[in-house]
Short mmCIF file of C-alpha atoms in Angstrom, two decimals:
data_model
loop_
_atom_site.label_atom_id
_atom_site.label_comp_id
_atom_site.label_asym_id
_atom_site.label_seq_id
_atom_site.Cartn_x
_atom_site.Cartn_y
_atom_site.Cartn_z
CA UNK A 20 37.57 19.80 -13.36
CA UNK A 21 37.80 17.21 -15.12
CA UNK A 22 36.78 14.69 -12.17
CA UNK A 23 33.23 13.73 -13.35
CA UNK A 24 31.17 11.81 -11.50
CA UNK A 25 28.78 9.43 -12.60
CA UNK A 26 25.27 8.90 -11.27
CA UNK A 27 24.36 5.82 -10.94
CA UNK A 28 21.12 4.58 -13.29
CA UNK A 29 18.04 4.61 -11.70
CA UNK A 30 17.76 0.90 -11.23
CA UNK A 31 14.64 -0.59 -13.39
CA UNK A 32 13.45 -2.17 -9.94
CA UNK A 33 12.84 1.00 -8.67
CA UNK A 34 9.22 1.85 -12.00
CA UNK A 35 8.19 -2.20 -10.09
CA UNK A 36 8.12 -0.58 -7.01
CA UNK A 37 6.74 2.59 -7.49
CA UNK A 38 4.25 1.35 -9.31
CA UNK A 39 2.73 -1.45 -5.90
CA UNK A 40 3.20 0.68 -4.24
CA UNK A 41 0.53 2.86 -5.26
CA UNK A 42 -1.61 0.97 -6.53
CA UNK A 43 -1.68 -2.43 -4.58
CA UNK A 44 -0.79 -0.10 -1.96
CA UNK A 45 -3.78 2.23 -2.16
CA UNK A 46 -6.15 -0.69 -2.64
CA UNK A 47 -4.70 -2.83 0.50
CA UNK A 48 -4.92 0.44 2.59
CA UNK A 49 -9.36 0.68 1.65
CA UNK A 50 -9.35 -3.07 2.12
CA UNK A 51 -7.86 -2.69 5.58
CA UNK A 52 -9.95 0.33 6.16
CA UNK A 53 -13.06 -2.08 5.32
CA UNK A 54 -12.31 -4.50 7.83
CA UNK A 55 -12.21 -2.19 10.52
CA UNK A 56 -15.12 0.16 9.55
CA UNK A 57 -16.96 -2.75 9.52
CA UNK A 58 -15.31 -5.80 12.14
CA UNK A 59 -14.00 -2.86 14.30
CA UNK A 60 -15.80 -1.37 17.24
CA UNK A 61 -19.91 -0.94 16.43
CA UNK A 62 -20.14 -2.22 13.43
CA UNK A 63 -20.26 -0.19 10.07
CA UNK A 64 -23.09 1.70 12.23
CA UNK A 65 -21.58 4.83 14.68
CA UNK A 66 -21.94 7.33 12.65
CA UNK A 67 -18.69 9.29 12.98
CA UNK A 68 -17.16 5.78 12.27
CA UNK A 69 -17.39 6.60 9.00
CA UNK A 70 -14.94 10.06 9.09
CA UNK A 71 -12.74 8.34 10.70
CA UNK A 72 -12.04 4.99 8.68
CA UNK A 73 -11.97 7.66 5.49
CA UNK A 74 -9.04 9.60 6.86
CA UNK A 75 -7.25 6.51 7.76
CA UNK A 76 -7.14 5.27 4.14
CA UNK A 77 -3.78 7.53 3.23
CA UNK A 78 -1.63 7.52 6.35
CA UNK A 79 -1.99 3.33 6.25
CA UNK A 80 -1.27 2.97 2.33
CA UNK A 81 2.23 5.80 2.88
CA UNK A 82 3.09 3.72 5.32
CA UNK A 83 3.13 0.93 2.92
CA UNK A 84 4.55 3.39 0.10
CA UNK A 85 7.27 4.23 2.45
CA UNK A 86 8.28 0.39 2.92
CA UNK A 87 7.91 -0.83 -0.13
CA UNK A 88 11.85 0.19 -1.82
CA UNK A 89 12.65 -2.59 1.32
CA UNK A 90 11.90 -5.48 -1.26
CA UNK A 91 14.78 -7.13 -3.35
CA UNK A 92 13.16 -6.24 -6.17
CA UNK A 93 9.98 -4.82 -7.88
CA UNK A 94 8.91 -8.23 -8.68
CA UNK A 95 8.70 -9.70 -4.69
CA UNK A 96 7.20 -6.27 -4.08
CA UNK A 97 3.79 -6.89 -6.26
CA UNK A 98 4.22 -9.76 -5.64
CA UNK A 99 4.19 -10.01 -1.44
CA UNK A 100 1.15 -7.80 -2.23
CA UNK A 101 -0.59 -8.52 -4.26
CA UNK A 102 -0.94 -12.14 -1.39
CA UNK A 103 -2.17 -8.80 1.07
CA UNK A 104 -4.57 -7.39 -1.47
CA UNK A 105 -5.52 -11.39 -2.10
CA UNK A 106 -6.43 -12.05 1.88
CA UNK A 107 -7.41 -8.34 2.26
CA UNK A 108 -9.72 -8.48 0.13
CA UNK A 109 -10.80 -11.82 1.28
CA UNK A 110 -11.63 -11.20 4.46
CA UNK A 111 -13.35 -7.94 4.06
CA UNK A 112 -16.12 -10.41 1.83
CA UNK A 113 -15.97 -12.18 4.79
CA UNK A 114 -16.19 -9.44 7.20
CA UNK A 115 -18.97 -7.94 5.52
CA UNK A 116 -21.20 -11.71 4.57
#
């Protein structure tokens, strides 16, 4: 009875990873969905494409959010996802322009 097991404390970098997955994962999903909307088959014109693109955001975001904990630290997650966001948003503006 006196044998108490100690729980490991939550590592501080989990907060950074969670933030990166939630915020930068969402913005990355929006950018990738926008790239698909503009550069995908038929361009932006097909009437049902907007509905598909809207539903595409959630699985992309949750995939990024699920894999964000594979980074060694929260800072690496922020840097990699920040860089991916810069590339994706730059490509989106290039495709739209």
